[in-house]
């Protein structure tokens, strides 16, 4: 991902004789947020960029030339992936298939081998490894907290066949049982709900503003505008309030795995 913006910010900060901490104090931000912007891992909100302009006396350059937020997922998911590794709370909503950090190897391979245009076996192996690497965030016993909303369609769409689906669903059940995640299902009987537009990930951090990542057909976008993130949090909370409780969601997961052929 190009980092012209972050490099320019760093050059202006150093020209002003400021450390990251000093700039953070003047711009009312955290030092780590400045660090992530300079490294190309974050894009500041409009308000952040205006405060940076004031602190560095750069007119409106930083607020006027924010990187384009309409980039395709191929460019932007790397930023989302890095943020995923830093988050202390991750809220996932999945409309069509299991979120990446919860996928088993066979399920991930089934998803990736059905892409079009098709990828080579070697490329598929590389993509599967990358996806499984993301799941390592679940090895920490405390952080991040992971909250998952699954549309019932995720359970009913037999990606990879019955055996793969049974394994995948029970993997989620075991993660819940270990205390690593909480899962709630949006049942078909609910009808329309406020997250039907596509997949959504909300990420919160210890010392940085929250972000959202939305994804549709071959497109993805990282949002860190406070108003947009707040709106998406509101949608998520509203959908969660209509979802099945944890106990009922687990019962549905187990019953669905049994339908696919899993036996305890």
PDB file of C-alpha atoms in Angstrom:
ATOM      1  CA  UNK A   1       0.000   0.000   0.000  1.00  0.00           C
ATOM      2  CA  UNK A   2       1.383   3.416  -0.960  1.00  0.00           C
ATOM      3  CA  UNK A   3       2.440   5.547   1.990  1.00  0.00           C
ATOM      4  CA  UNK A   4       3.053   8.948   0.417  1.00  0.00           C
ATOM      5  CA  UNK A   5       0.678  10.540   2.943  1.00  0.00           C
ATOM      6  CA  UNK A   6       2.364   8.998   5.999  1.00  0.00           C
ATOM      7  CA  UNK A   7       5.852   9.774   4.705  1.00  0.00           C
ATOM      8  CA  UNK A   8       4.899  13.411   4.090  1.00  0.00           C
ATOM      9  CA  UNK A   9       3.409  13.726   7.585  1.00  0.00           C
ATOM     10  CA  UNK A  10       6.608  12.335   9.105  1.00  0.00           C
ATOM     11  CA  UNK A  11       8.744  14.751   7.063  1.00  0.00           C
ATOM     12  CA  UNK A  12       6.671  17.736   8.212  1.00  0.00           C
ATOM     13  CA  UNK A  13       6.807  16.611  11.835  1.00  0.00           C
ATOM     14  CA  UNK A  14      10.576  16.193  11.736  1.00  0.00           C
ATOM     15  CA  UNK A  15      10.994  19.547   9.957  1.00  0.00           C
ATOM     16  CA  UNK A  16       9.060  21.147  12.815  1.00  0.00           C
ATOM     17  CA  UNK A  17      11.413  19.493  15.300  1.00  0.00           C
ATOM     18  CA  UNK A  18       8.634  17.517  16.979  1.00  0.00           C
ATOM     19  CA  UNK A  19       8.639  13.978  18.309  1.00  0.00           C
ATOM     20  CA  UNK A  20       5.574  11.812  17.722  1.00  0.00           C
ATOM     21  CA  UNK A  21       4.574  12.363  21.353  1.00  0.00           C
ATOM     22  CA  UNK A  22       4.905  16.151  21.072  1.00  0.00           C
ATOM     23  CA  UNK A  23       2.829  16.215  17.882  1.00  0.00           C
ATOM     24  CA  UNK A  24       0.246  13.942  19.492  1.00  0.00           C
ATOM     25  CA  UNK A  25      -0.123  16.331  22.433  1.00  0.00           C
ATOM     26  CA  UNK A  26      -0.523  19.368  20.175  1.00  0.00           C
ATOM     27  CA  UNK A  27      -3.013  17.606  17.869  1.00  0.00           C
ATOM     28  CA  UNK A  28      -4.927  15.998  20.783  1.00  0.00           C
ATOM     29  CA  UNK A  29      -4.183  12.460  19.612  1.00  0.00           C
ATOM     30  CA  UNK A  30      -2.202   9.500  20.927  1.00  0.00           C
ATOM     31  CA  UNK A  31       1.414   8.838  20.004  1.00  0.00           C
ATOM     32  CA  UNK A  32       0.543   5.366  18.693  1.00  0.00           C
ATOM     33  CA  UNK A  33      -2.120   6.873  16.410  1.00  0.00           C
ATOM     34  CA  UNK A  34       0.508   9.215  14.921  1.00  0.00           C
ATOM     35  CA  UNK A  35       2.859   6.247  14.542  1.00  0.00           C
ATOM     36  CA  UNK A  36       0.268   4.190  12.670  1.00  0.00           C
ATOM     37  CA  UNK A  37      -0.563   7.069  10.317  1.00  0.00           C
ATOM     38  CA  UNK A  38       3.105   7.649   9.497  1.00  0.00           C
ATOM     39  CA  UNK A  39       3.609   3.921   8.872  1.00  0.00           C
ATOM     40  CA  UNK A  40       0.628   3.781   6.512  1.00  0.00           C
ATOM     41  CA  UNK A  41      -1.465   1.554   8.778  1.00  0.00           C
ATOM     42  CA  UNK A  42      -4.114   4.181   9.506  1.00  0.00           C
ATOM     43  CA  UNK A  43      -5.805   6.999   7.644  1.00  0.00           C
ATOM     44  CA  UNK A  44      -6.733   9.927   9.910  1.00  0.00           C
ATOM     45  CA  UNK A  45     -10.283  11.146  10.095  1.00  0.00           C
ATOM     46  CA  UNK A  46     -11.044  14.610   8.703  1.00  0.00           C
ATOM     47  CA  UNK A  47     -11.015  16.040  12.235  1.00  0.00           C
ATOM     48  CA  UNK A  48      -7.668  14.400  13.016  1.00  0.00           C
ATOM     49  CA  UNK A  49      -6.191  15.730   9.779  1.00  0.00           C
ATOM     50  CA  UNK A  50      -7.385  19.278  10.526  1.00  0.00           C
ATOM     51  CA  UNK A  51      -5.771  19.160  13.976  1.00  0.00           C
ATOM     52  CA  UNK A  52      -2.539  17.876  12.434  1.00  0.00           C
ATOM     53  CA  UNK A  53      -2.622  20.738   9.911  1.00  0.00           C
ATOM     54  CA  UNK A  54      -3.021  23.260  12.744  1.00  0.00           C
ATOM     55  CA  UNK A  55      -0.258  21.701  14.841  1.00  0.00           C
ATOM     56  CA  UNK A  56       2.182  21.629  11.899  1.00  0.00           C
ATOM     57  CA  UNK A  57       1.084  24.895  10.241  1.00  0.00           C
ATOM     58  CA  UNK A  58       0.532  23.066   6.961  1.00  0.00           C
ATOM     59  CA  UNK A  59      -2.597  24.977   5.958  1.00  0.00           C
ATOM     60  CA  UNK A  60      -5.194  22.443   4.854  1.00  0.00           C
ATOM     61  CA  UNK A  61      -2.856  20.034   3.069  1.00  0.00           C
ATOM     62  CA  UNK A  62      -3.345  17.031   5.363  1.00  0.00           C
ATOM     63  CA  UNK A  63      -7.118  17.469   5.513  1.00  0.00           C
ATOM     64  CA  UNK A  64      -7.489  18.136   1.770  1.00  0.00           C
ATOM     65  CA  UNK A  65      -5.342  15.289   0.466  1.00  0.00           C
ATOM     66  CA  UNK A  66      -6.495  12.348   2.551  1.00  0.00           C
ATOM     67  CA  UNK A  67      -5.901   9.034   0.710  1.00  0.00           C
ATOM     68  CA  UNK A  68      -8.819   7.833  -1.375  1.00  0.00           C
ATOM     69  CA  UNK A  69     -11.153   5.653   0.718  1.00  0.00           C
ATOM     70  CA  UNK A  70     -12.718   4.055  -2.354  1.00  0.00           C
ATOM     71  CA  UNK A  71      -9.878   1.635  -3.021  1.00  0.00           C
ATOM     72  CA  UNK A  72     -10.548  -2.012  -3.737  1.00  0.00           C
ATOM     73  CA  UNK A  73     -10.200  -4.654  -1.077  1.00  0.00           C
ATOM     74  CA  UNK A  74      -6.940  -5.896  -2.582  1.00  0.00           C
ATOM     75  CA  UNK A  75      -5.319  -2.622  -1.493  1.00  0.00           C
ATOM     76  CA  UNK A  76      -7.258  -1.912   1.649  1.00  0.00           C
ATOM     77  CA  UNK A  77      -7.552  -5.283   3.309  1.00  0.00           C
ATOM     78  CA  UNK A  78      -3.867  -5.234   4.227  1.00  0.00           C
ATOM     79  CA  UNK A  79      -4.566  -2.178   6.388  1.00  0.00           C
ATOM     80  CA  UNK A  80      -7.606  -3.932   7.887  1.00  0.00           C
ATOM     81  CA  UNK A  81      -5.538  -7.061   8.537  1.00  0.00           C
ATOM     82  CA  UNK A  82      -2.904  -5.072  10.441  1.00  0.00           C
ATOM     83  CA  UNK A  83      -5.580  -3.336  12.496  1.00  0.00           C
ATOM     84  CA  UNK A  84      -7.176  -6.693  13.266  1.00  0.00           C
ATOM     85  CA  UNK A  85      -3.925  -7.773  14.941  1.00  0.00           C
ATOM     86  CA  UNK A  86      -3.929  -4.649  17.160  1.00  0.00           C
ATOM     87  CA  UNK A  87      -7.592  -4.608  18.219  1.00  0.00           C
ATOM     88  CA  UNK A  88      -8.718  -5.331  21.774  1.00  0.00           C
ATOM     89  CA  UNK A  89     -12.355  -5.847  20.714  1.00  0.00           C
ATOM     90  CA  UNK A  90     -13.447  -7.250  17.348  1.00  0.00           C
ATOM     91  CA  UNK A  91     -17.104  -7.342  16.378  1.00  0.00           C
ATOM     92  CA  UNK A  92     -17.861  -9.388  13.264  1.00  0.00           C
ATOM     93  CA  UNK A  93     -20.995  -9.659  11.170  1.00  0.00           C
ATOM     94  CA  UNK A  94     -21.081 -12.297   8.434  1.00  0.00           C
ATOM     95  CA  UNK A  95     -23.824 -12.414   5.830  1.00  0.00           C
ATOM     96  CA  UNK A  96     -22.680 -15.230   3.524  1.00  0.00           C
ATOM     97  CA  UNK A  97     -19.726 -17.119   4.962  1.00  0.00           C
ATOM     98  CA  UNK A  98     -17.726 -17.553   8.162  1.00  0.00           C
ATOM     99  CA  UNK A  99     -15.412 -14.616   9.079  1.00  0.00           C
ATOM    100  CA  UNK A 100     -11.756 -15.223   8.206  1.00  0.00           C
ATOM    101  CA  UNK A 101     -10.380 -15.429  11.752  1.00  0.00           C
ATOM    102  CA  UNK A 102     -12.843 -18.224  12.576  1.00  0.00           C
ATOM    103  CA  UNK A 103     -12.308 -20.352   9.475  1.00  0.00           C
ATOM    104  CA  UNK A 104     -10.876 -23.863   9.542  1.00  0.00           C
ATOM    105  CA  UNK A 105      -8.245 -24.816   6.974  1.00  0.00           C
ATOM    106  CA  UNK A 106     -10.625 -26.923   4.888  1.00  0.00           C
ATOM    107  CA  UNK A 107     -13.354 -24.296   4.933  1.00  0.00           C
ATOM    108  CA  UNK A 108     -10.881 -21.555   3.968  1.00  0.00           C
ATOM    109  CA  UNK A 109      -9.584 -23.687   1.109  1.00  0.00           C
ATOM    110  CA  UNK A 110     -13.118 -24.343  -0.122  1.00  0.00           C
ATOM    111  CA  UNK A 111     -13.832 -20.589  -0.146  1.00  0.00           C
ATOM    112  CA  UNK A 112     -10.577 -19.670  -1.869  1.00  0.00           C
ATOM    113  CA  UNK A 113     -10.627 -22.391  -4.535  1.00  0.00           C
ATOM    114  CA  UNK A 114     -14.025 -21.258  -5.808  1.00  0.00           C
ATOM    115  CA  UNK A 115     -12.825 -17.741  -6.645  1.00  0.00           C
ATOM    116  CA  UNK A 116     -13.010 -16.467 -10.232  1.00  0.00           C
ATOM    117  CA  UNK A 117     -10.778 -16.194 -12.099  1.00  0.00           C
ATOM    118  CA  UNK A 118      -9.357 -19.371 -10.533  1.00  0.00           C
ATOM    119  CA  UNK A 119      -6.033 -19.319  -8.684  1.00  0.00           C
ATOM    120  CA  UNK A 120      -3.235 -21.861  -8.906  1.00  0.00           C
ATOM    121  CA  UNK A 121      -2.802 -24.506  -6.214  1.00  0.00           C
ATOM    122  CA  UNK A 122       0.368 -22.753  -4.999  1.00  0.00           C
ATOM    123  CA  UNK A 123      -1.421 -19.403  -4.786  1.00  0.00           C
ATOM    124  CA  UNK A 124      -4.345 -21.016  -2.966  1.00  0.00           C
ATOM    125  CA  UNK A 125      -1.907 -22.531  -0.448  1.00  0.00           C
ATOM    126  CA  UNK A 126      -0.397 -19.093   0.153  1.00  0.00           C
ATOM    127  CA  UNK A 127      -3.819 -17.519   0.661  1.00  0.00           C
ATOM    128  CA  UNK A 128      -4.908 -20.263   3.055  1.00  0.00           C
ATOM    129  CA  UNK A 129      -1.754 -19.833   5.152  1.00  0.00           C
ATOM    130  CA  UNK A 130      -2.319 -16.070   5.295  1.00  0.00           C
ATOM    131  CA  UNK A 131      -5.910 -16.576   6.412  1.00  0.00           C
ATOM    132  CA  UNK A 132      -4.954 -19.077   9.112  1.00  0.00           C
ATOM    133  CA  UNK A 133      -2.221 -16.716  10.325  1.00  0.00           C
ATOM    134  CA  UNK A 134      -4.938 -14.182  11.073  1.00  0.00           C
ATOM    135  CA  UNK A 135      -6.580 -16.638  13.459  1.00  0.00           C
ATOM    136  CA  UNK A 136      -3.517 -16.515  15.718  1.00  0.00           C
ATOM    137  CA  UNK A 137      -5.073 -13.482  17.426  1.00  0.00           C
ATOM    138  CA  UNK A 138      -7.319 -16.013  19.175  1.00  0.00           C
ATOM    139  CA  UNK A 139      -4.380 -17.668  20.921  1.00  0.00           C
ATOM    140  CA  UNK A 140      -4.092 -14.868  23.484  1.00  0.00           C
ATOM    141  CA  UNK A 141      -6.283 -15.882  26.449  1.00  0.00           C
ATOM    142  CA  UNK A 142      -7.532 -12.348  27.089  1.00  0.00           C
ATOM    143  CA  UNK A 143      -7.355 -10.083  24.036  1.00  0.00           C
ATOM    144  CA  UNK A 144      -9.027  -9.469  21.709  1.00  0.00           C
ATOM    145  CA  UNK A 145     -12.604  -9.985  22.813  1.00  0.00           C
ATOM    146  CA  UNK A 146     -14.442 -11.341  19.748  1.00  0.00           C
ATOM    147  CA  UNK A 147     -18.181 -10.894  19.278  1.00  0.00           C
ATOM    148  CA  UNK A 148     -19.701 -12.569  16.227  1.00  0.00           C
ATOM    149  CA  UNK A 149     -23.062 -12.133  14.533  1.00  0.00           C
ATOM    150  CA  UNK A 150     -23.842 -14.772  11.915  1.00  0.00           C
ATOM    151  CA  UNK A 151     -26.722 -14.569   9.494  1.00  0.00           C
ATOM    152  CA  UNK A 152     -28.353 -18.006   9.426  1.00  0.00           C
ATOM    153  CA  UNK A 153     -27.429 -18.182   5.727  1.00  0.00           C
ATOM    154  CA  UNK A 154     -23.800 -18.673   6.826  1.00  0.00           C
ATOM    155  CA  UNK A 155     -24.798 -21.968   8.437  1.00  0.00           C
ATOM    156  CA  UNK A 156     -27.118 -23.159   5.679  1.00  0.00           C
ATOM    157  CA  UNK A 157     -24.826 -22.534   2.699  1.00  0.00           C
ATOM    158  CA  UNK A 158     -22.835 -25.778   2.421  1.00  0.00           C
ATOM    159  CA  UNK A 159     -19.424 -24.447   1.379  1.00  0.00           C
ATOM    160  CA  UNK A 160     -17.058 -27.363   0.805  1.00  0.00           C
ATOM    161  CA  UNK A 161     -19.735 -29.984   1.453  1.00  0.00           C
ATOM    162  CA  UNK A 162     -21.400 -31.440   4.577  1.00  0.00           C
ATOM    163  CA  UNK A 163     -18.215 -32.734   6.238  1.00  0.00           C
ATOM    164  CA  UNK A 164     -16.396 -29.405   5.894  1.00  0.00           C
ATOM    165  CA  UNK A 165     -19.428 -27.523   7.182  1.00  0.00           C
ATOM    166  CA  UNK A 166     -19.868 -29.808  10.208  1.00  0.00           C
ATOM    167  CA  UNK A 167     -16.205 -29.348  11.106  1.00  0.00           C
ATOM    168  CA  UNK A 168     -16.399 -25.578  10.649  1.00  0.00           C
ATOM    169  CA  UNK A 169     -19.514 -25.145  12.738  1.00  0.00           C
ATOM    170  CA  UNK A 170     -18.157 -27.289  15.579  1.00  0.00           C
ATOM    171  CA  UNK A 171     -14.910 -25.288  15.472  1.00  0.00           C
ATOM    172  CA  UNK A 172     -16.988 -22.189  16.250  1.00  0.00           C
ATOM    173  CA  UNK A 173     -18.824 -24.061  19.019  1.00  0.00           C
ATOM    174  CA  UNK A 174     -15.503 -25.077  20.589  1.00  0.00           C
ATOM    175  CA  UNK A 175     -14.204 -21.497  20.409  1.00  0.00           C
ATOM    176  CA  UNK A 176     -17.290 -20.335  22.273  1.00  0.00           C
ATOM    177  CA  UNK A 177     -16.818 -23.113  24.820  1.00  0.00           C
ATOM    178  CA  UNK A 178     -13.217 -22.056  25.422  1.00  0.00           C
ATOM    179  CA  UNK A 179     -14.350 -18.515  26.203  1.00  0.00           C
ATOM    180  CA  UNK A 180     -12.585 -16.978  23.177  1.00  0.00           C
ATOM    181  CA  UNK A 181     -15.679 -15.758  21.336  1.00  0.00           C
ATOM    182  CA  UNK A 182     -19.375 -15.106  21.732  1.00  0.00           C
ATOM    183  CA  UNK A 183     -21.634 -15.992  18.822  1.00  0.00           C
ATOM    184  CA  UNK A 184     -25.193 -14.947  18.067  1.00  0.00           C
ATOM    185  CA  UNK A 185     -27.226 -16.061  15.061  1.00  0.00           C
ATOM    186  CA  UNK A 186     -29.632 -13.870  13.081  1.00  0.00           C
ATOM    187  CA  UNK A 187     -32.394 -16.397  12.227  1.00  0.00           C
ATOM    188  CA  UNK A 188     -34.207 -16.430   8.897  1.00  0.00           C
ATOM    189  CA  UNK A 189     -37.454 -15.860  10.776  1.00  0.00           C
ATOM    190  CA  UNK A 190     -36.250 -12.368  11.665  1.00  0.00           C
ATOM    191  CA  UNK A 191     -36.686 -11.184   8.089  1.00  0.00           C
ATOM    192  CA  UNK A 192     -34.979  -7.890   7.249  1.00  0.00           C
ATOM    193  CA  UNK A 193     -32.285  -6.624   9.602  1.00  0.00           C
ATOM    194  CA  UNK A 194     -30.007  -3.525   9.537  1.00  0.00           C
ATOM    195  CA  UNK A 195     -26.833  -5.366   8.471  1.00  0.00           C
ATOM    196  CA  UNK A 196     -28.099  -7.023   5.302  1.00  0.00           C
ATOM    197  CA  UNK A 197     -26.026  -4.738   3.066  1.00  0.00           C
ATOM    198  CA  UNK A 198     -22.870  -6.806   3.515  1.00  0.00           C
ATOM    199  CA  UNK A 199     -20.090  -8.034   5.781  1.00  0.00           C
ATOM    200  CA  UNK A 200     -18.935  -5.758   8.618  1.00  0.00           C
ATOM    201  CA  UNK A 201     -16.033  -5.755  11.078  1.00  0.00           C
ATOM    202  CA  UNK A 202     -15.836  -3.241  13.929  1.00  0.00           C
ATOM    203  CA  UNK A 203     -12.503  -2.896  15.718  1.00  0.00           C
ATOM    204  CA  UNK A 204     -11.762  -1.081  18.975  1.00  0.00           C
ATOM    205  CA  UNK A 205      -8.294  -0.349  20.349  1.00  0.00           C
ATOM    206  CA  UNK A 206      -6.663   0.459  23.655  1.00  0.00           C
ATOM    207  CA  UNK A 207      -5.363   3.904  22.676  1.00  0.00           C
ATOM    208  CA  UNK A 208      -6.690   4.637  19.180  1.00  0.00           C
ATOM    209  CA  UNK A 209     -10.060   5.626  17.723  1.00  0.00           C
ATOM    210  CA  UNK A 210     -12.246   2.714  16.578  1.00  0.00           C
ATOM    211  CA  UNK A 211     -12.539   1.744  12.914  1.00  0.00           C
ATOM    212  CA  UNK A 212     -14.939  -0.237  10.761  1.00  0.00           C
ATOM    213  CA  UNK A 213     -14.255  -2.404   7.739  1.00  0.00           C
ATOM    214  CA  UNK A 214     -17.065  -3.154   5.321  1.00  0.00           C
ATOM    215  CA  UNK A 215     -16.926  -5.570   2.423  1.00  0.00           C
ATOM    216  CA  UNK A 216     -19.079  -6.373  -0.562  1.00  0.00           C
ATOM    217  CA  UNK A 217     -18.532  -7.967  -3.972  1.00  0.00           C
ATOM    218  CA  UNK A 218     -14.783  -7.582  -4.649  1.00  0.00           C
ATOM    219  CA  UNK A 219     -14.784  -4.284  -2.787  1.00  0.00           C
ATOM    220  CA  UNK A 220     -13.810  -3.303   0.715  1.00  0.00           C
ATOM    221  CA  UNK A 221     -13.340  -0.107   2.662  1.00  0.00           C
ATOM    222  CA  UNK A 222     -11.786   0.899   5.966  1.00  0.00           C
ATOM    223  CA  UNK A 223     -13.786   3.634   7.717  1.00  0.00           C
ATOM    224  CA  UNK A 224     -12.348   5.740  10.522  1.00  0.00           C
ATOM    225  CA  UNK A 225     -14.666   8.731  10.235  1.00  0.00           C
ATOM    226  CA  UNK A 226     -16.198   9.003  13.750  1.00  0.00           C
ATOM    227  CA  UNK A 227     -19.692   9.621  12.399  1.00  0.00           C
ATOM    228  CA  UNK A 228     -19.568   6.623  10.040  1.00  0.00           C
ATOM    229  CA  UNK A 229     -18.118   4.305  12.694  1.00  0.00           C
ATOM    230  CA  UNK A 230     -20.771   5.437  15.183  1.00  0.00           C
ATOM    231  CA  UNK A 231     -23.537   4.762  12.660  1.00  0.00           C
ATOM    232  CA  UNK A 232     -22.220   1.276  11.918  1.00  0.00           C
ATOM    233  CA  UNK A 233     -21.885   0.529  15.640  1.00  0.00           C
ATOM    234  CA  UNK A 234     -25.532   1.543  16.006  1.00  0.00           C
ATOM    235  CA  UNK A 235     -26.579  -0.823  13.246  1.00  0.00           C
ATOM    236  CA  UNK A 236     -24.583  -3.640  14.800  1.00  0.00           C
ATOM    237  CA  UNK A 237     -26.101  -3.076  18.244  1.00  0.00           C
ATOM    238  CA  UNK A 238     -29.610  -2.989  16.780  1.00  0.00           C
ATOM    239  CA  UNK A 239     -29.023  -6.247  14.902  1.00  0.00           C
ATOM    240  CA  UNK A 240     -27.512  -7.867  18.006  1.00  0.00           C
ATOM    241  CA  UNK A 241     -30.594  -6.977  20.024  1.00  0.00           C
ATOM    242  CA  UNK A 242     -32.711  -9.014  17.568  1.00  0.00           C
ATOM    243  CA  UNK A 243     -30.355 -12.017  17.356  1.00  0.00           C
ATOM    244  CA  UNK A 244     -30.802 -15.302  19.178  1.00  0.00           C
ATOM    245  CA  UNK A 245     -29.298 -15.401  22.706  1.00  0.00           C
ATOM    246  CA  UNK A 246     -25.981 -17.222  23.115  1.00  0.00           C
ATOM    247  CA  UNK A 247     -27.519 -20.451  24.460  1.00  0.00           C
ATOM    248  CA  UNK A 248     -30.077 -20.665  21.644  1.00  0.00           C
ATOM    249  CA  UNK A 249     -27.439 -19.764  19.060  1.00  0.00           C
ATOM    250  CA  UNK A 250     -25.198 -22.607  20.261  1.00  0.00           C
ATOM    251  CA  UNK A 251     -28.131 -25.000  20.133  1.00  0.00           C
ATOM    252  CA  UNK A 252     -28.795 -23.995  16.521  1.00  0.00           C
ATOM    253  CA  UNK A 253     -25.100 -24.387  15.642  1.00  0.00           C
ATOM    254  CA  UNK A 254     -24.980 -27.890  17.129  1.00  0.00           C
ATOM    255  CA  UNK A 255     -28.248 -28.918  15.462  1.00  0.00           C
ATOM    256  CA  UNK A 256     -27.022 -27.652  12.100  1.00  0.00           C
ATOM    257  CA  UNK A 257     -23.703 -29.503  12.482  1.00  0.00           C
ATOM    258  CA  UNK A 258     -25.698 -32.652  13.265  1.00  0.00           C
ATOM    259  CA  UNK A 259     -27.758 -32.136  10.115  1.00  0.00           C
ATOM    260  CA  UNK A 260     -24.474 -32.037   8.181  1.00  0.00           C
ATOM    261  CA  UNK A 261     -23.449 -35.372   9.707  1.00  0.00           C
ATOM    262  CA  UNK A 262     -21.561 -34.448  12.880  1.00  0.00           C
ATOM    263  CA  UNK A 263     -21.976 -36.866  15.799  1.00  0.00           C
ATOM    264  CA  UNK A 264     -20.841 -36.037  19.350  1.00  0.00           C
TER     265      UNK A 264
END
